[in-house]
């Protein structure tokens, strides 16, 4: 007897009428009209069954702190960093834990079951590190939380940051972070990249740096990140987050840069919701779009994920853990409107970030972890269009969240009584 079977599912690769059977927390069988029975037998009615959403870039230490102690007036990255600096001394471990656990509840409800979160290591107390290590354990049964040691104020610029970053890694933080464009000079930025990549290589860890999150086309730390990734044999273990300066770089230089990123096996993580609002603030018109060159990176063979980055914090006042909202914005800002490009936007919040995080057993194949989300949509493109309702969220074969199907009741004479917004058959 199996634990769970979801019948008549559509899968992201286009297969229809598939039954997905689960035993002991793993996918046991996939096929049409499986002749098996299970404790729970659910008719998915042709809706899309996807592996869960994955957020490759988030800040869980600041989430849900919007308005504390005040709001960001200019809307810029730099005021956000200053505001976070005002908030930091007043933080308590309990408050960080409570906000993070609240956010994880939102995430589960939205089918977001793996998050890579940066955690600021520039507070000498390492209060946020302790808090999020605790949260990582608390949520483990239902959400994979990966932590990045992030020197928000610059690993070289901020006194003590380097030893605090090492301490955070000793305490069990998973990934080495950085912020080269916030160091004092370009040279110091490059030096920070070298230093941090060497720490990762020595410790056998992954790297994920905030890199070139600026409108300055001369901010070229991604080149240095690619260089050291290759020099140290870190291919496949390094990600450059944001990379927004690429939107303003000279095309000739980018034509050299893209193959370097590809050769070095460096992944790119764009954060469309945040960067469309933070970047271009010094422009009049025309005003730059604040996102890296997503279609060009994908065409060059680089793994590109979309991250949420922030939800209700000093940098961003909106958000609800909805990775389909992230994909929707990424699609628009990147003009990724072709059918294949729209499907790639769905992959940028599912399979690609799962690969970047190195999630074991992720996917909809026999033997994979039974982590899944049933969406009120017929295919990945419709899921993005509708920011589709998460009808069911499954973790290790257990249903952990349900949301009723979205349906509006109409009272129009001569028309149907209800409408669901899905494409008519
Ligand atoms: Fe970030």
CSV table of C-alpha atoms and ligand atoms in Angstrom, one decimal:
chain,number,residue,atom,x,y,z
A,1,UNK,CA,0.0,0.0,0.0
A,2,UNK,CA,1.4,3.4,-1.0
A,3,UNK,CA,1.1,6.5,1.0
A,4,UNK,CA,-0.2,9.0,-1.5
A,5,UNK,CA,-1.1,9.0,-5.2
A,6,UNK,CA,-1.9,12.1,-7.2
A,7,UNK,CA,-3.9,11.1,-10.3
A,8,UNK,CA,-4.3,12.8,-13.7
A,9,UNK,CA,-1.5,15.4,-13.3
A,10,UNK,CA,0.1,17.4,-16.0
A,11,UNK,CA,3.9,17.6,-15.6
A,12,UNK,CA,6.1,20.6,-16.4
A,13,UNK,CA,7.7,18.8,-19.3
A,14,UNK,CA,4.2,18.6,-21.0
A,15,UNK,CA,3.3,15.0,-20.2
A,16,UNK,CA,-0.4,14.8,-19.4
A,17,UNK,CA,-2.7,12.4,-17.4
A,18,UNK,CA,0.2,11.2,-15.2
A,19,UNK,CA,-0.3,9.5,-11.9
A,20,UNK,CA,2.4,10.1,-9.3
A,21,UNK,CA,2.7,7.6,-6.5
A,22,UNK,CA,4.6,8.2,-3.2
A,23,UNK,CA,6.0,5.7,-0.7
A,24,UNK,CA,8.2,6.4,2.3
A,25,UNK,CA,8.7,10.0,1.4
A,26,UNK,CA,9.9,9.3,-2.2
A,27,UNK,CA,8.4,9.1,-5.6
A,28,UNK,CA,7.7,5.5,-6.2
A,29,UNK,CA,6.1,5.4,-9.6
A,30,UNK,CA,4.9,7.8,-12.4
A,31,UNK,CA,2.7,6.7,-15.3
A,32,UNK,CA,-0.8,6.7,-16.8
A,33,UNK,CA,-3.5,4.9,-14.9
A,34,UNK,CA,-1.2,3.3,-12.3
A,35,UNK,CA,-3.0,0.1,-11.0
A,36,UNK,CA,-2.1,0.8,-7.4
A,37,UNK,CA,-3.9,2.0,-4.3
A,38,UNK,CA,-2.7,4.4,-1.6
A,39,UNK,CA,-3.8,5.7,1.8
A,40,UNK,CA,-4.6,9.1,0.1
A,41,UNK,CA,-5.8,9.0,-3.5
A,42,UNK,CA,-6.3,12.5,-5.0
A,43,UNK,CA,-7.6,13.5,-8.4
A,44,UNK,CA,-5.5,16.4,-9.7
A,45,UNK,CA,-8.0,17.0,-12.5
A,46,UNK,CA,-5.3,17.7,-15.1
A,47,UNK,CA,-3.6,20.5,-13.1
A,48,UNK,CA,0.1,21.1,-13.1
A,49,UNK,CA,2.2,19.1,-10.7
A,50,UNK,CA,5.7,20.7,-10.2
A,51,UNK,CA,8.6,20.1,-8.0
A,52,UNK,CA,8.6,22.8,-5.3
A,53,UNK,CA,9.8,26.4,-5.8
A,54,UNK,CA,13.3,27.2,-4.8
A,55,UNK,CA,14.5,30.7,-3.9
A,56,UNK,CA,18.3,31.0,-4.6
A,57,UNK,CA,18.6,34.4,-3.0
A,58,UNK,CA,17.0,35.8,0.1
A,59,UNK,CA,17.6,37.8,3.3
A,60,UNK,CA,15.8,36.1,6.1
A,61,UNK,CA,17.5,38.1,8.9
A,62,UNK,CA,15.8,41.3,7.7
A,63,UNK,CA,12.5,39.9,6.4
A,64,UNK,CA,9.2,41.3,7.7
A,65,UNK,CA,11.0,44.2,9.4
A,66,UNK,CA,9.4,46.8,7.1
A,67,UNK,CA,9.0,50.2,8.8
A,68,UNK,CA,11.6,49.4,11.6
A,69,UNK,CA,12.8,51.9,12.6
A,70,UNK,CA,11.6,53.9,9.5
A,71,UNK,CA,11.0,53.3,5.8
A,72,UNK,CA,13.5,53.8,3.0
A,73,UNK,CA,12.7,57.3,1.6
A,74,UNK,CA,15.0,57.3,-1.5
A,75,UNK,CA,14.3,53.7,-2.4
A,76,UNK,CA,18.0,53.1,-3.1
A,77,UNK,CA,20.2,50.2,-2.2
A,78,UNK,CA,22.5,52.5,-0.2
A,79,UNK,CA,19.7,53.9,1.9
A,80,UNK,CA,18.5,50.4,2.5
A,81,UNK,CA,22.0,49.4,3.8
A,82,UNK,CA,22.1,52.5,6.0
A,83,UNK,CA,18.6,51.7,7.4
A,84,UNK,CA,19.6,48.1,8.1
A,85,UNK,CA,22.6,49.6,10.0
A,86,UNK,CA,20.2,51.6,12.2
A,87,UNK,CA,18.1,48.6,12.8
A,88,UNK,CA,20.9,46.1,13.6
A,89,UNK,CA,21.8,47.3,17.1
A,90,UNK,CA,18.2,47.0,18.2
A,91,UNK,CA,17.6,43.4,16.9
A,92,UNK,CA,17.0,40.6,19.3
A,93,UNK,CA,17.4,36.9,18.6
A,94,UNK,CA,13.8,36.1,19.5
A,95,UNK,CA,12.5,38.8,17.1
A,96,UNK,CA,14.6,37.5,14.2
A,97,UNK,CA,13.6,33.9,14.9
A,98,UNK,CA,9.9,34.8,15.0
A,99,UNK,CA,9.9,36.8,11.8
A,100,UNK,CA,11.9,34.1,10.0
A,101,UNK,CA,9.5,31.3,11.2
A,102,UNK,CA,6.6,33.5,10.0
A,103,UNK,CA,8.2,33.9,6.6
A,104,UNK,CA,8.9,30.1,6.4
A,105,UNK,CA,5.1,29.5,7.0
A,106,UNK,CA,4.4,31.9,4.1
A,107,UNK,CA,6.9,30.0,2.0
A,108,UNK,CA,5.4,26.6,2.7
A,109,UNK,CA,1.9,27.9,1.9
A,110,UNK,CA,3.3,29.1,-1.5
A,111,UNK,CA,5.1,25.8,-2.3
A,112,UNK,CA,8.5,27.3,-1.7
A,113,UNK,CA,10.4,24.5,0.1
A,114,UNK,CA,14.1,25.5,-0.3
A,115,UNK,CA,15.6,28.9,0.3
A,116,UNK,CA,19.2,30.1,0.2
A,117,UNK,CA,19.4,33.1,2.6
A,118,UNK,CA,22.2,35.4,3.2
A,119,UNK,CA,22.9,36.3,6.8
A,120,UNK,CA,24.7,39.5,7.8
A,121,UNK,CA,28.0,38.7,9.7
A,122,UNK,CA,29.0,42.4,10.3
A,123,UNK,CA,27.3,42.5,13.7
A,124,UNK,CA,30.1,41.4,16.1
A,125,UNK,CA,27.4,39.6,18.3
A,126,UNK,CA,26.6,37.4,15.3
A,127,UNK,CA,23.0,37.4,16.6
A,128,UNK,CA,21.4,36.9,13.3
A,129,UNK,CA,23.7,34.0,12.5
A,130,UNK,CA,22.7,32.2,15.8
A,131,UNK,CA,19.1,33.0,15.1
A,132,UNK,CA,19.0,31.6,11.6
A,133,UNK,CA,21.1,28.5,12.5
A,134,UNK,CA,18.4,27.8,15.0
A,135,UNK,CA,15.7,28.5,12.4
A,136,UNK,CA,17.5,26.2,9.9
A,137,UNK,CA,17.1,23.3,12.4
A,138,UNK,CA,13.5,24.2,13.4
A,139,UNK,CA,12.2,24.2,9.8
A,140,UNK,CA,14.3,21.2,8.5
A,141,UNK,CA,11.3,18.8,8.4
A,142,UNK,CA,9.5,21.1,6.0
A,143,UNK,CA,11.9,23.5,4.4
A,144,UNK,CA,15.6,23.4,3.3
A,145,UNK,CA,17.3,26.5,4.5
A,146,UNK,CA,20.8,27.2,3.2
A,147,UNK,CA,22.8,30.0,4.8
A,148,UNK,CA,25.4,32.3,3.3
A,149,UNK,CA,27.9,34.2,5.5
A,150,UNK,CA,27.3,37.7,4.1
A,151,UNK,CA,29.5,40.6,5.1
A,152,UNK,CA,26.9,43.3,4.3
A,153,UNK,CA,29.2,46.2,5.1
A,154,UNK,CA,32.2,44.8,3.2
A,155,UNK,CA,34.6,42.1,4.4
A,156,UNK,CA,37.5,44.5,4.1
A,157,UNK,CA,35.7,47.8,4.7
A,158,UNK,CA,34.1,46.7,8.0
A,159,UNK,CA,36.5,46.2,10.9
A,160,UNK,CA,36.2,42.6,12.2
A,161,UNK,CA,34.1,41.3,9.4
A,162,UNK,CA,36.6,38.8,8.1
A,163,UNK,CA,37.0,37.1,11.5
A,164,UNK,CA,33.3,37.2,12.1
A,165,UNK,CA,32.7,35.6,8.7
A,166,UNK,CA,35.2,32.8,9.6
A,167,UNK,CA,33.4,32.4,12.9
A,168,UNK,CA,30.0,32.1,11.2
A,169,UNK,CA,31.4,29.4,8.9
A,170,UNK,CA,32.8,27.6,12.0
A,171,UNK,CA,29.4,27.7,13.5
A,172,UNK,CA,27.9,25.9,10.5
A,173,UNK,CA,26.9,28.5,8.0
A,174,UNK,CA,27.0,26.8,4.6
A,175,UNK,CA,28.2,29.2,1.9
A,176,UNK,CA,30.7,32.0,1.6
A,177,UNK,CA,29.3,35.4,0.6
A,178,UNK,CA,30.7,38.8,-0.3
A,179,UNK,CA,29.9,42.3,-1.6
A,180,UNK,CA,32.9,43.5,-3.7
A,181,UNK,CA,31.1,46.6,-5.1
A,182,UNK,CA,30.6,47.9,-1.5
A,183,UNK,CA,34.3,47.8,-0.7
A,184,UNK,CA,36.2,51.1,-0.7
A,185,UNK,CA,37.8,50.8,-4.1
A,186,UNK,CA,37.7,48.6,-7.2
A,187,UNK,CA,41.0,47.1,-6.1
A,188,UNK,CA,39.7,46.3,-2.6
A,189,UNK,CA,36.6,44.8,-4.2
A,190,UNK,CA,38.8,42.5,-6.4
A,191,UNK,CA,41.0,41.6,-3.3
A,192,UNK,CA,37.8,40.7,-1.4
A,193,UNK,CA,36.8,38.3,-4.2
A,194,UNK,CA,40.2,36.6,-4.1
A,195,UNK,CA,40.2,36.3,-0.4
A,196,UNK,CA,36.6,34.9,-0.1
A,197,UNK,CA,37.1,32.4,-3.0
A,198,UNK,CA,40.2,31.1,-1.3
A,199,UNK,CA,38.4,30.7,2.0
A,200,UNK,CA,35.7,28.7,0.2
A,201,UNK,CA,38.3,26.6,-1.6
A,202,UNK,CA,40.1,25.8,1.6
A,203,UNK,CA,36.9,24.9,3.4
A,204,UNK,CA,35.3,23.0,0.5
A,205,UNK,CA,32.3,25.4,0.4
A,206,UNK,CA,30.2,27.1,-2.2
A,207,UNK,CA,30.4,30.8,-3.0
A,208,UNK,CA,27.5,33.2,-3.5
A,209,UNK,CA,28.4,36.8,-3.8
A,210,UNK,CA,26.4,40.0,-4.1
A,211,UNK,CA,28.3,41.1,-7.2
A,212,UNK,CA,28.1,44.4,-9.1
A,213,UNK,CA,24.7,45.4,-7.7
A,214,UNK,CA,25.1,48.9,-9.1
A,215,UNK,CA,24.3,50.9,-12.3
A,216,UNK,CA,28.0,51.6,-12.7
A,217,UNK,CA,29.1,49.9,-16.0
A,218,UNK,CA,32.7,49.9,-14.7
A,219,UNK,CA,31.8,47.6,-11.8
A,220,UNK,CA,33.4,44.4,-13.2
A,221,UNK,CA,33.8,42.2,-10.2
A,222,UNK,CA,32.0,39.3,-12.0
A,223,UNK,CA,35.1,39.1,-14.2
A,224,UNK,CA,37.3,38.6,-11.1
A,225,UNK,CA,34.8,36.2,-9.6
A,226,UNK,CA,35.0,34.1,-12.8
A,227,UNK,CA,38.8,34.3,-12.8
A,228,UNK,CA,39.2,33.0,-9.2
A,229,UNK,CA,36.5,30.4,-9.6
A,230,UNK,CA,38.5,28.9,-12.5
A,231,UNK,CA,41.9,29.4,-10.9
A,232,UNK,CA,40.8,27.6,-7.7
A,233,UNK,CA,38.8,24.8,-9.4
A,234,UNK,CA,35.5,26.0,-8.0
A,235,UNK,CA,33.5,25.4,-11.2
A,236,UNK,CA,29.9,24.6,-10.5
A,237,UNK,CA,30.1,25.9,-6.9
A,238,UNK,CA,30.0,29.6,-7.4
A,239,UNK,CA,27.1,32.0,-8.0
A,240,UNK,CA,27.2,35.8,-8.8
A,241,UNK,CA,24.0,37.4,-7.4
A,242,UNK,CA,22.4,40.5,-8.9
A,243,UNK,CA,25.1,41.3,-11.5
A,244,UNK,CA,23.1,44.4,-12.4
A,245,UNK,CA,26.0,46.5,-13.8
A,246,UNK,CA,25.9,44.1,-16.8
A,247,UNK,CA,22.8,46.0,-18.0
A,248,UNK,CA,24.9,49.1,-18.5
A,249,UNK,CA,28.2,47.5,-19.7
A,250,UNK,CA,29.5,48.0,-23.2
A,251,UNK,CA,28.3,45.3,-25.6
A,252,UNK,CA,31.8,44.5,-26.8
A,253,UNK,CA,33.1,43.9,-23.3
A,254,UNK,CA,30.0,41.7,-22.5
A,255,UNK,CA,30.8,39.6,-25.6
A,256,UNK,CA,34.1,38.7,-23.9
A,257,UNK,CA,32.6,38.4,-20.4
A,258,UNK,CA,29.8,35.9,-21.1
A,259,UNK,CA,32.1,33.1,-22.3
A,260,UNK,CA,34.4,33.7,-19.3
A,261,UNK,CA,31.4,33.3,-16.9
A,262,UNK,CA,30.4,30.1,-18.8
A,263,UNK,CA,33.9,28.7,-18.8
A,264,UNK,CA,34.3,29.3,-15.0
A,265,UNK,CA,31.0,27.5,-14.3
A,266,UNK,CA,29.6,30.5,-12.4
A,267,UNK,CA,25.8,30.7,-12.1
A,268,UNK,CA,23.9,34.0,-12.2
A,269,UNK,CA,21.1,34.9,-9.8
A,270,UNK,CA,19.0,37.8,-10.8
A,271,UNK,CA,16.5,39.4,-8.4
A,272,UNK,CA,14.0,41.1,-10.7
A,273,UNK,CA,11.5,42.5,-8.1
A,274,UNK,CA,14.1,44.2,-6.1
A,275,UNK,CA,16.4,45.4,-8.8
A,276,UNK,CA,13.6,46.9,-11.0
A,277,UNK,CA,12.8,49.1,-8.0
A,278,UNK,CA,16.4,49.8,-6.6
A,279,UNK,CA,18.3,50.4,-9.8
A,280,UNK,CA,18.1,53.4,-12.1
A,281,UNK,CA,17.4,55.8,-9.2
A,282,UNK,CA,20.0,58.3,-10.3
A,283,UNK,CA,18.7,58.2,-13.9
A,284,UNK,CA,16.2,60.7,-15.3
A,285,UNK,CA,14.9,59.4,-18.7
A,286,UNK,CA,15.5,57.0,-20.3
A,287,UNK,CA,15.7,55.1,-17.1
A,288,UNK,CA,17.6,51.8,-17.0
A,289,UNK,CA,16.0,48.5,-16.2
A,290,UNK,CA,17.7,47.1,-13.2
A,291,UNK,CA,18.3,43.5,-14.2
A,292,UNK,CA,21.3,41.6,-15.5
A,293,UNK,CA,21.3,40.3,-19.1
A,294,UNK,CA,19.2,37.2,-18.5
A,295,UNK,CA,18.5,36.0,-22.0
A,296,UNK,CA,22.1,36.5,-23.1
A,297,UNK,CA,23.4,34.6,-20.1
A,298,UNK,CA,21.0,31.7,-20.8
A,299,UNK,CA,22.0,31.7,-24.5
A,300,UNK,CA,25.7,31.6,-23.4
A,301,UNK,CA,24.9,28.4,-21.4
A,302,UNK,CA,25.0,30.0,-17.9
A,303,UNK,CA,22.6,28.7,-15.2
A,304,UNK,CA,20.3,31.6,-14.4
A,305,UNK,CA,18.0,31.6,-11.4
A,306,UNK,CA,15.6,34.3,-10.2
A,307,UNK,CA,15.6,35.1,-6.4
A,308,UNK,CA,13.1,37.0,-4.3
A,309,UNK,CA,15.9,38.8,-2.3
A,310,UNK,CA,13.7,40.7,0.0
A,311,UNK,CA,10.2,40.7,1.5
A,312,UNK,CA,9.0,43.6,3.6
A,313,UNK,CA,12.4,44.9,4.8
A,314,UNK,CA,14.6,48.0,4.4
A,315,UNK,CA,15.0,47.4,0.7
A,316,UNK,CA,11.6,46.2,-0.5
A,317,UNK,CA,8.1,46.9,1.0
A,318,UNK,CA,6.1,44.2,-0.8
A,319,UNK,CA,6.3,40.5,-1.5
A,320,UNK,CA,4.7,37.3,-0.1
A,321,UNK,CA,7.1,34.4,-0.7
A,322,UNK,CA,5.5,33.9,-4.1
A,323,UNK,CA,8.2,32.7,-6.6
A,324,UNK,CA,5.7,33.0,-9.4
A,325,UNK,CA,5.5,36.7,-8.8
A,326,UNK,CA,9.3,36.8,-9.0
A,327,UNK,CA,9.2,34.8,-12.3
A,328,UNK,CA,6.5,37.1,-13.6
A,329,UNK,CA,8.6,40.2,-13.0
A,330,UNK,CA,11.7,38.6,-14.4
A,331,UNK,CA,9.8,37.7,-17.5
A,332,UNK,CA,8.7,41.2,-18.0
A,333,UNK,CA,11.9,43.0,-17.2
A,334,UNK,CA,14.0,40.6,-19.3
A,335,UNK,CA,11.4,40.7,-22.2
A,336,UNK,CA,11.4,36.9,-22.0
A,337,UNK,CA,8.2,36.6,-23.9
A,338,UNK,CA,8.9,33.7,-26.3
A,339,UNK,CA,7.3,30.4,-25.3
A,340,UNK,CA,10.6,28.7,-24.6
A,341,UNK,CA,11.8,31.8,-22.7
A,342,UNK,CA,8.6,31.9,-20.6
A,343,UNK,CA,9.2,28.2,-19.7
A,344,UNK,CA,12.8,29.1,-18.8
A,345,UNK,CA,11.4,31.7,-16.3
A,346,UNK,CA,9.5,28.9,-14.6
A,347,UNK,CA,12.8,26.8,-14.5
A,348,UNK,CA,14.5,29.9,-13.0
A,349,UNK,CA,12.4,29.4,-9.8
A,350,UNK,CA,12.4,25.6,-9.7
A,351,UNK,CA,15.0,23.3,-11.3
A,352,UNK,CA,17.9,25.8,-11.9
A,353,UNK,CA,18.1,27.2,-8.4
A,354,UNK,CA,17.8,23.6,-7.1
A,355,UNK,CA,20.9,22.8,-9.1
A,356,UNK,CA,22.7,25.9,-7.8
A,357,UNK,CA,21.9,25.0,-4.2
A,358,UNK,CA,22.9,21.4,-4.9
A,359,UNK,CA,19.6,20.0,-3.5
A,360,UNK,CA,19.8,16.2,-3.3
A,361,UNK,CA,16.8,14.2,-4.6
A,362,UNK,CA,15.1,17.3,-6.1
A,363,UNK,CA,12.8,16.7,-9.1
A,364,UNK,CA,9.8,14.7,-10.4
A,365,UNK,CA,11.5,11.4,-11.1
A,366,UNK,CA,11.2,8.0,-9.6
A,367,UNK,CA,13.4,7.9,-6.4
A,368,UNK,CA,13.3,11.7,-5.9
A,369,UNK,CA,12.1,13.2,-2.7
A,370,UNK,CA,8.3,13.5,-2.7
A,371,UNK,CA,8.3,17.3,-2.5
A,372,UNK,CA,5.7,18.7,-4.9
A,373,UNK,CA,3.3,21.5,-5.5
A,374,UNK,CA,0.0,21.1,-7.3
A,375,UNK,CA,-0.8,24.4,-9.1
A,376,UNK,CA,-4.2,25.6,-10.4
A,377,UNK,CA,-2.7,25.9,-14.0
A,378,UNK,CA,-2.4,23.7,-17.0
A,379,UNK,CA,1.3,24.4,-17.7
A,380,UNK,CA,4.3,26.5,-16.5
A,381,UNK,CA,3.4,29.5,-18.6
A,382,UNK,CA,-0.1,29.6,-17.3
A,383,UNK,CA,1.3,29.2,-13.8
A,384,UNK,CA,3.3,32.4,-14.2
A,385,UNK,CA,0.5,34.3,-15.9
A,386,UNK,CA,-1.9,33.5,-13.0
A,387,UNK,CA,0.6,33.4,-10.2
A,388,UNK,CA,-1.4,30.2,-9.8
A,389,UNK,CA,-3.0,29.1,-6.6
A,390,UNK,CA,-1.0,26.4,-4.7
A,391,UNK,CA,-3.8,23.8,-4.4
A,392,UNK,CA,-1.6,21.3,-2.5
A,393,UNK,CA,2.0,21.4,-1.2
A,394,UNK,CA,3.6,18.1,-0.4
A,395,UNK,CA,6.8,17.6,1.6
A,396,UNK,CA,8.4,14.1,1.8
A,397,UNK,CA,5.0,12.7,0.9
A,398,UNK,CA,2.9,14.6,3.4
A,399,UNK,CA,0.5,17.3,2.5
A,400,UNK,CA,1.8,20.4,4.4
A,401,UNK,CA,-0.5,23.1,2.9
A,402,UNK,CA,-3.7,23.5,1.0
A,403,UNK,CA,-5.3,26.5,-0.7
A,404,UNK,CA,-8.8,26.4,-2.2
A,405,UNK,CA,-9.0,26.9,-5.9
A,406,UNK,CA,-9.5,30.5,-7.1
A,407,UNK,CA,-12.9,30.9,-8.5
A,408,UNK,CA,-15.0,34.1,-8.8
A,409,UNK,CA,-18.8,33.9,-8.7
A,410,UNK,CA,-20.5,35.9,-11.4
A,411,UNK,CA,-24.1,37.2,-11.4
A,412,UNK,CA,-24.3,38.1,-15.1
A,413,UNK,CA,-27.5,37.2,-16.9
A,414,UNK,CA,-26.9,34.7,-19.7
A,415,UNK,CA,-23.2,34.1,-18.7
A,416,UNK,CA,-21.6,31.3,-16.7
A,417,UNK,CA,-22.0,31.4,-12.9
A,418,UNK,CA,-18.2,31.2,-12.2
A,419,UNK,CA,-14.9,32.1,-13.7
A,420,UNK,CA,-11.4,30.6,-13.0
A,421,UNK,CA,-9.1,32.5,-15.4
A,422,UNK,CA,-7.6,29.3,-16.9
A,423,UNK,CA,-7.3,29.0,-20.6
A,424,UNK,CA,-10.5,27.4,-22.0
A,425,UNK,CA,-10.1,23.9,-23.2
B,1,LIG,FE1,20.6,40.4,-1.7
